[in-house]
Structures are given as C-alpha cells and as structure tokens.
PDB file of C-alpha atoms in Angstrom:
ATOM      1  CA  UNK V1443     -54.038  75.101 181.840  1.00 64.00           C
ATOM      2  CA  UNK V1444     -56.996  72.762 182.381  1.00 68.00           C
ATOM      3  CA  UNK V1445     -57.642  74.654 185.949  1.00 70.00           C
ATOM      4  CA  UNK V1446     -57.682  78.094 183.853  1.00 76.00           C
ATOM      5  CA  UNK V1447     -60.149  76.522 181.710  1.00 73.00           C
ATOM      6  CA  UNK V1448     -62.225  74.682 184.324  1.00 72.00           C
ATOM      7  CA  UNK V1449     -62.098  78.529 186.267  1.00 75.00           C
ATOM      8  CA  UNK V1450     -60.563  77.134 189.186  1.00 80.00           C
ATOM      9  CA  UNK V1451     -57.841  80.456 189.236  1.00 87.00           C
ATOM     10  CA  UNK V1452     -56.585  80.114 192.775  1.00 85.00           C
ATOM     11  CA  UNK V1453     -55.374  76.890 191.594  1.00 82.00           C
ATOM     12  CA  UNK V1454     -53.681  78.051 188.656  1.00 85.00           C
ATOM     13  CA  UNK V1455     -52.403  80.347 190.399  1.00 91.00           C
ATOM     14  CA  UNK V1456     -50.400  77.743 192.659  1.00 89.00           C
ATOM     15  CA  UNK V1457     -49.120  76.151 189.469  1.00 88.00           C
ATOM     16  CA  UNK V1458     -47.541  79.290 187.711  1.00 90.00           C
ATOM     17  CA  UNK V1459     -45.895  80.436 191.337  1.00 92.00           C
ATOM     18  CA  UNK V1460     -44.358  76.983 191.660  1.00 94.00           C
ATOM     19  CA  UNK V1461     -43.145  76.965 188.520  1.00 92.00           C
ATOM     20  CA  UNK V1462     -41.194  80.564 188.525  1.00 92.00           C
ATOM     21  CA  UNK V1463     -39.767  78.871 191.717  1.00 93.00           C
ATOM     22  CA  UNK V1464     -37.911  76.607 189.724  1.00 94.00           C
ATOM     23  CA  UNK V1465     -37.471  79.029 186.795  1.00 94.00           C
ATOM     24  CA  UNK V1466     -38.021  82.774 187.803  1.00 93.00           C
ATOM     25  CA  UNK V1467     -36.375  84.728 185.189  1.00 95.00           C
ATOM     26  CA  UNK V1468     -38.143  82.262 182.288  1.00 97.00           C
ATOM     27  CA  UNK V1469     -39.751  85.290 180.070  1.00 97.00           C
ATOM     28  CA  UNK V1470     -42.274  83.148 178.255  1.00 96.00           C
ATOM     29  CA  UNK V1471     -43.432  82.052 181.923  1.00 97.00           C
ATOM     30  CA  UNK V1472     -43.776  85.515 182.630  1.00 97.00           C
ATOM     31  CA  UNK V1473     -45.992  86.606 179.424  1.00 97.00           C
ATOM     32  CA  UNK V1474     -48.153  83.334 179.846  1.00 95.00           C
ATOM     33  CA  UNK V1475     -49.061  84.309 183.607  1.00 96.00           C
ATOM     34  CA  UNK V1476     -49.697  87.760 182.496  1.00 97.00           C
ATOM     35  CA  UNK V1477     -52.676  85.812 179.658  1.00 95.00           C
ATOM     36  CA  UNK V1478     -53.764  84.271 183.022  1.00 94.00           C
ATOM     37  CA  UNK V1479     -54.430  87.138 184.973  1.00 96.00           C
ATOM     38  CA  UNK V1480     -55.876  89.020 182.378  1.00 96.00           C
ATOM     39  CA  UNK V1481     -58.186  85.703 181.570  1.00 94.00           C
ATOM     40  CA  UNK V1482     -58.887  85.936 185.595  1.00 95.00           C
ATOM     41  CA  UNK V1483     -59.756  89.561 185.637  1.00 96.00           C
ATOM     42  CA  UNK V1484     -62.057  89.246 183.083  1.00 95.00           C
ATOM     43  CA  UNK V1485     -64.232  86.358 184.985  1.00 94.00           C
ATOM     44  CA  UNK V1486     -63.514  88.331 188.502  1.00 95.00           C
ATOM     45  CA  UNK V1487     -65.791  90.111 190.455  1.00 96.00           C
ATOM     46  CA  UNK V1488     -65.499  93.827 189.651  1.00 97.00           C
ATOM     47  CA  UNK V1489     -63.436  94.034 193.564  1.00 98.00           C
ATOM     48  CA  UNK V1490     -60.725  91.972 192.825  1.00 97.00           C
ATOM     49  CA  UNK V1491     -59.964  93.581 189.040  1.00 97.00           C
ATOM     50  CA  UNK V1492     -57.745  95.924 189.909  1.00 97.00           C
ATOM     51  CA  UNK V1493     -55.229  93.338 191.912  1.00 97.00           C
ATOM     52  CA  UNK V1494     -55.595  91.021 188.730  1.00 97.00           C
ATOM     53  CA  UNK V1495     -55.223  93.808 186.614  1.00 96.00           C
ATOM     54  CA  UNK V1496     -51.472  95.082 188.452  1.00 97.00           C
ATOM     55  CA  UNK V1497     -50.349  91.534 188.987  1.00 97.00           C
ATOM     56  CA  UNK V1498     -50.639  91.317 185.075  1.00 97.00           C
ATOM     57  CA  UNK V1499     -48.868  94.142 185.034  1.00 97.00           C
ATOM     58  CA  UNK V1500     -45.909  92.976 187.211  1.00 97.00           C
ATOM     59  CA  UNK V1501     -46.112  90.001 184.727  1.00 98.00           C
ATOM     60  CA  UNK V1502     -45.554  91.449 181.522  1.00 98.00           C
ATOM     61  CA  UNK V1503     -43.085  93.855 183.171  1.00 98.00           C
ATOM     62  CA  UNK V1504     -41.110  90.856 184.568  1.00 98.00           C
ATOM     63  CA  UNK V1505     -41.369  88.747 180.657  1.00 98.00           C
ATOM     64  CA  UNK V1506     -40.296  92.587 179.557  1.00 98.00           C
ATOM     65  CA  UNK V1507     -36.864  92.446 181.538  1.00 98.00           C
ATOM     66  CA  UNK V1508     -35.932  89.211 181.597  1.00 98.00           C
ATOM     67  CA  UNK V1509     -36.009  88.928 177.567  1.00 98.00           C
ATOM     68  CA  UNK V1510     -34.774  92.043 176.068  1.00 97.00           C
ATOM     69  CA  UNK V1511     -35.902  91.397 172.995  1.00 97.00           C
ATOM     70  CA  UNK V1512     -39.242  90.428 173.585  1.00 97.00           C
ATOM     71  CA  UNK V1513     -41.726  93.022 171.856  1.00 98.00           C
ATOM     72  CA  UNK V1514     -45.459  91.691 172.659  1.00 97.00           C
ATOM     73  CA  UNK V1515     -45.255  92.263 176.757  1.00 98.00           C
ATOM     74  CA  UNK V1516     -43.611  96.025 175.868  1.00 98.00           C
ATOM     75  CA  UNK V1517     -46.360  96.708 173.406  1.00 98.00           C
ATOM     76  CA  UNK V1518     -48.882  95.296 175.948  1.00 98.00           C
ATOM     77  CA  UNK V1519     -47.396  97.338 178.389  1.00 98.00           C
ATOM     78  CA  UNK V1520     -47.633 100.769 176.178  1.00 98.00           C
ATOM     79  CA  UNK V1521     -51.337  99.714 174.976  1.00 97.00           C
ATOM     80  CA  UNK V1522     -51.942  99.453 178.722  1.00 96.00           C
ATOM     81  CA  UNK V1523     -50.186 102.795 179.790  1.00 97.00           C
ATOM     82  CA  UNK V1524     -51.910 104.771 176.730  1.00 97.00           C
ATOM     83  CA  UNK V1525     -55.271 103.502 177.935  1.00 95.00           C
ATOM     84  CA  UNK V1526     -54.513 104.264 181.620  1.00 95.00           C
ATOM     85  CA  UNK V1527     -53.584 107.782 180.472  1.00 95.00           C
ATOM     86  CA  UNK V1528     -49.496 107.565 181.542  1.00 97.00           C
ATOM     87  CA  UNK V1529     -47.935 109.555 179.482  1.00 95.00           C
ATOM     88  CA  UNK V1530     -44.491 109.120 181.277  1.00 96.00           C
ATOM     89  CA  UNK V1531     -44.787 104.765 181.064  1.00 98.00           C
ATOM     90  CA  UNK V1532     -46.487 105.694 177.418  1.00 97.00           C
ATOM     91  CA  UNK V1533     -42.752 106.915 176.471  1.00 98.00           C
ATOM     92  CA  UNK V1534     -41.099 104.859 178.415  1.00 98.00           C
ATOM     93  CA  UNK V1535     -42.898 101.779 176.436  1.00 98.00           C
ATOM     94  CA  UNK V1536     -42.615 103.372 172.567  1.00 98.00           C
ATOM     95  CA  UNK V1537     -38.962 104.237 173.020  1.00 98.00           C
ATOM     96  CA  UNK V1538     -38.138 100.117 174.073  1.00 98.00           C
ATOM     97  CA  UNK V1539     -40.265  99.011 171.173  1.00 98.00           C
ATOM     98  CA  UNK V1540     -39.249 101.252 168.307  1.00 97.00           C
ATOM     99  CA  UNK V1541     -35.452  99.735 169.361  1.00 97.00           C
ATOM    100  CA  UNK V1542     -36.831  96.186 168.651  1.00 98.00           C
ATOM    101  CA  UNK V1543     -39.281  97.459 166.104  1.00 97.00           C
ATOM    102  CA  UNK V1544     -38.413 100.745 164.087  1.00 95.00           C
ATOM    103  CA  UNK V1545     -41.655 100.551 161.863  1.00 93.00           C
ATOM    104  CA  UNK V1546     -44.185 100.207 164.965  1.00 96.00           C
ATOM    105  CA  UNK V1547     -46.798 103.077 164.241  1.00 96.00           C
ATOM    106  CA  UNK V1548     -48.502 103.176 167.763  1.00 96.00           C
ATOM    107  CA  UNK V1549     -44.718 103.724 169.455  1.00 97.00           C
ATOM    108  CA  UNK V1550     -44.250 106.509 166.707  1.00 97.00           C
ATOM    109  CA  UNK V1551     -47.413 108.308 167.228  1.00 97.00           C
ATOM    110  CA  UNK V1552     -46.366 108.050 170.907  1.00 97.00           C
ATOM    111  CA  UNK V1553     -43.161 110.096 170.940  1.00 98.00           C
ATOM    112  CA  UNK V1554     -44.406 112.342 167.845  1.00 98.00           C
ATOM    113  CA  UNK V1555     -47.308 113.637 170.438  1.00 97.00           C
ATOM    114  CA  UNK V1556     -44.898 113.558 173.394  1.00 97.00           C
ATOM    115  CA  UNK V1557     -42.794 115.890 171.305  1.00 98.00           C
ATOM    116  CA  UNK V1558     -45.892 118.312 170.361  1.00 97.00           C
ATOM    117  CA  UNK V1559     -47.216 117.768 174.076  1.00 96.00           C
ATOM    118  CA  UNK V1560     -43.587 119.061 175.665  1.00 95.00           C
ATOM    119  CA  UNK V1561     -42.754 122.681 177.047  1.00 95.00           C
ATOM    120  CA  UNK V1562     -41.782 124.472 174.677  1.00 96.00           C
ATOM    121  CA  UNK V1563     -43.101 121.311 171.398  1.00 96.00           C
ATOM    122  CA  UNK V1564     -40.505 119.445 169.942  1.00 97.00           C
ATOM    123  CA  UNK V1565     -41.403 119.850 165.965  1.00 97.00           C
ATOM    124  CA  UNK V1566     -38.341 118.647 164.860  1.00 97.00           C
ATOM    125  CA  UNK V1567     -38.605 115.216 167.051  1.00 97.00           C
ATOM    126  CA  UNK V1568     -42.478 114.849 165.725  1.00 97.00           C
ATOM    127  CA  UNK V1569     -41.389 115.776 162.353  1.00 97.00           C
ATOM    128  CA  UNK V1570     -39.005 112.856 162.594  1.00 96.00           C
ATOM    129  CA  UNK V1571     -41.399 110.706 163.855  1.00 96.00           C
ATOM    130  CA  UNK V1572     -44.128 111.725 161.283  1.00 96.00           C
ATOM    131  CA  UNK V1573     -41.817 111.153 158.346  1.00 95.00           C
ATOM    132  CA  UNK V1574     -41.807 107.151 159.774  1.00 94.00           C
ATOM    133  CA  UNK V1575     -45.279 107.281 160.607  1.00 94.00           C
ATOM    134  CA  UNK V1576     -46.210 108.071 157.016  1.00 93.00           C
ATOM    135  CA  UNK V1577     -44.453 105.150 155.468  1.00 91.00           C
ATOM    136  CA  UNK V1578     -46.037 102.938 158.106  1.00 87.00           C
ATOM    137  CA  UNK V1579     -49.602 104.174 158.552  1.00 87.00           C
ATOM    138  CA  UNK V1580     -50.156 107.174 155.720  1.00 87.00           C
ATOM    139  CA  UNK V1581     -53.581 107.272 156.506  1.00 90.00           C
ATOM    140  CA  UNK V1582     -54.487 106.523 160.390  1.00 93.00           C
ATOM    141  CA  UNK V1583     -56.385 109.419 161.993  1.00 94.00           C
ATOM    142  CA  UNK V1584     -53.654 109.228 164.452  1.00 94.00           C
ATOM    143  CA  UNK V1585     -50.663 110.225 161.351  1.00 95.00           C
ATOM    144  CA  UNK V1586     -53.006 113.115 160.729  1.00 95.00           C
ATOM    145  CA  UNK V1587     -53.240 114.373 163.426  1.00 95.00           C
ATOM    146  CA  UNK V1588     -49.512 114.687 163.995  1.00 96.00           C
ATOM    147  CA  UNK V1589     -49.352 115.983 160.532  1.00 95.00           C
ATOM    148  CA  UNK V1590     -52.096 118.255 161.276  1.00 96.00           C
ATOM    149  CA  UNK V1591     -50.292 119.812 164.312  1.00 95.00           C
ATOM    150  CA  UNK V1592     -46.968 120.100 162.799  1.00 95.00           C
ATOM    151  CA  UNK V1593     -49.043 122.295 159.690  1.00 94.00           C
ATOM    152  CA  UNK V1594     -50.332 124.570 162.211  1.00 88.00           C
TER     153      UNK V1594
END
C-alpha cells in the first residue's frame, strides 16, 4: 500500500502478483488489485490506460467468480459495461446482481431496456421490471423513461 501511495506501481504490482501466488482464488485480493489498477490508470500516461484499464477488468471479473456473492465487483463490472456501451456484458452483469440484490435500480433499468431494445420488445419483461423499478427509484429519469416507452 505505501508503494501505491508513494506511485511506485510497478512495485505494487510485484506485491499483489506474489500474493495471489500464495492465495489466487482470495476474492477480496482480487477487488483490492482491481482499486489498484484503476488508482494506476488514473496517474498513467494516456498509452498505457487501456492495459490498466482491462487488467482491472480481469480483476474484478476474477473477485466476481471466486466469491459468488460478492455484489460491488459485479456492479463495477455492469457500471463499466454500460459506459463502454456492451449491451450483451450490460445483461450479463444486471441479471448476477439482481440475484444478490433484487431492489438494485441500475440492474432493473438494465433488463427493462434490454426487453424494449429486443426483436420483437419484451413489454411484459420491462413491465416487470418497471413495477420494481418504481418502488426503488419512482422518480429517476431512467424509471421514466421505461415507463414512458411501455405508455407508448
């Protein structure tokens, strides 16, 4: 931790490996090296983002499946996929948290406009999903919307 704060990352770096060589399928370890490289990419040259950016990934994906109930690396993982655009990992991501977390609005509003967005739209499954979402977040621009397109 000191080398992360001192911004001496390589080093860190060296730390975290050796220590998933003694405990590799330790979840915290997983979500704590996944704050690193996110801390990393931030302080990077603009270059070497992108590798910081998708070892992160592989990080929270690796806390993700060794602790099946862990929620924060699956909702970091959605956040991530909905501002990347990914609309299959977007899914993928709401329909893991909403089994550890039934209430989660974001993961709702997710498969509500993955319902409206399918071929032929799914109003049933995003009327489902709105009925949740308007317990949980009645007024988010993101319930009205779904509300909004299910009216139309």
């Amino acid at each position: 931790r000191s080398a992360i704060e001192s911004g001496q990352f390589d080093h860190a770096k060296i730390h975290f490996e050796r220590a998933l060589q003694l405990d590799g399928r330790n979840a915290r370890l997983h979500q704590e090296m996944a704050g690193f490289y996110e801390t990393w990419a931030a302080r990077a040259p603009e270059a070497e983002r992108p590798g910081l950016r998708l070892a992160r990934r592989l990080a929270l994906q690796n806390a993700a499946k060794h602790d099946p109930k862990a929620i924060e690396p699956r909702r970091a993982l959605h956040e991530e996929a909905v501002r990347a655009g990914d609309q299959l990992a977007r899914v993928q991501w709401a329909r893991q948290i909403l089994t550890l977390d039934p209430a989660d609005a974001s993961a709702r509003y997710t498969l509500a406009d993955a319902a409206l967005a399918s071929d032929p739209p799914d109003r049933s499954e995003a009327a489902k999903h709105l009925e949740r979402l308007e317990k949980a977040a009645a007024g988010r621009p993101t319930t009205l919307w779904i509300r909004a397109e299910l009216s139309r």
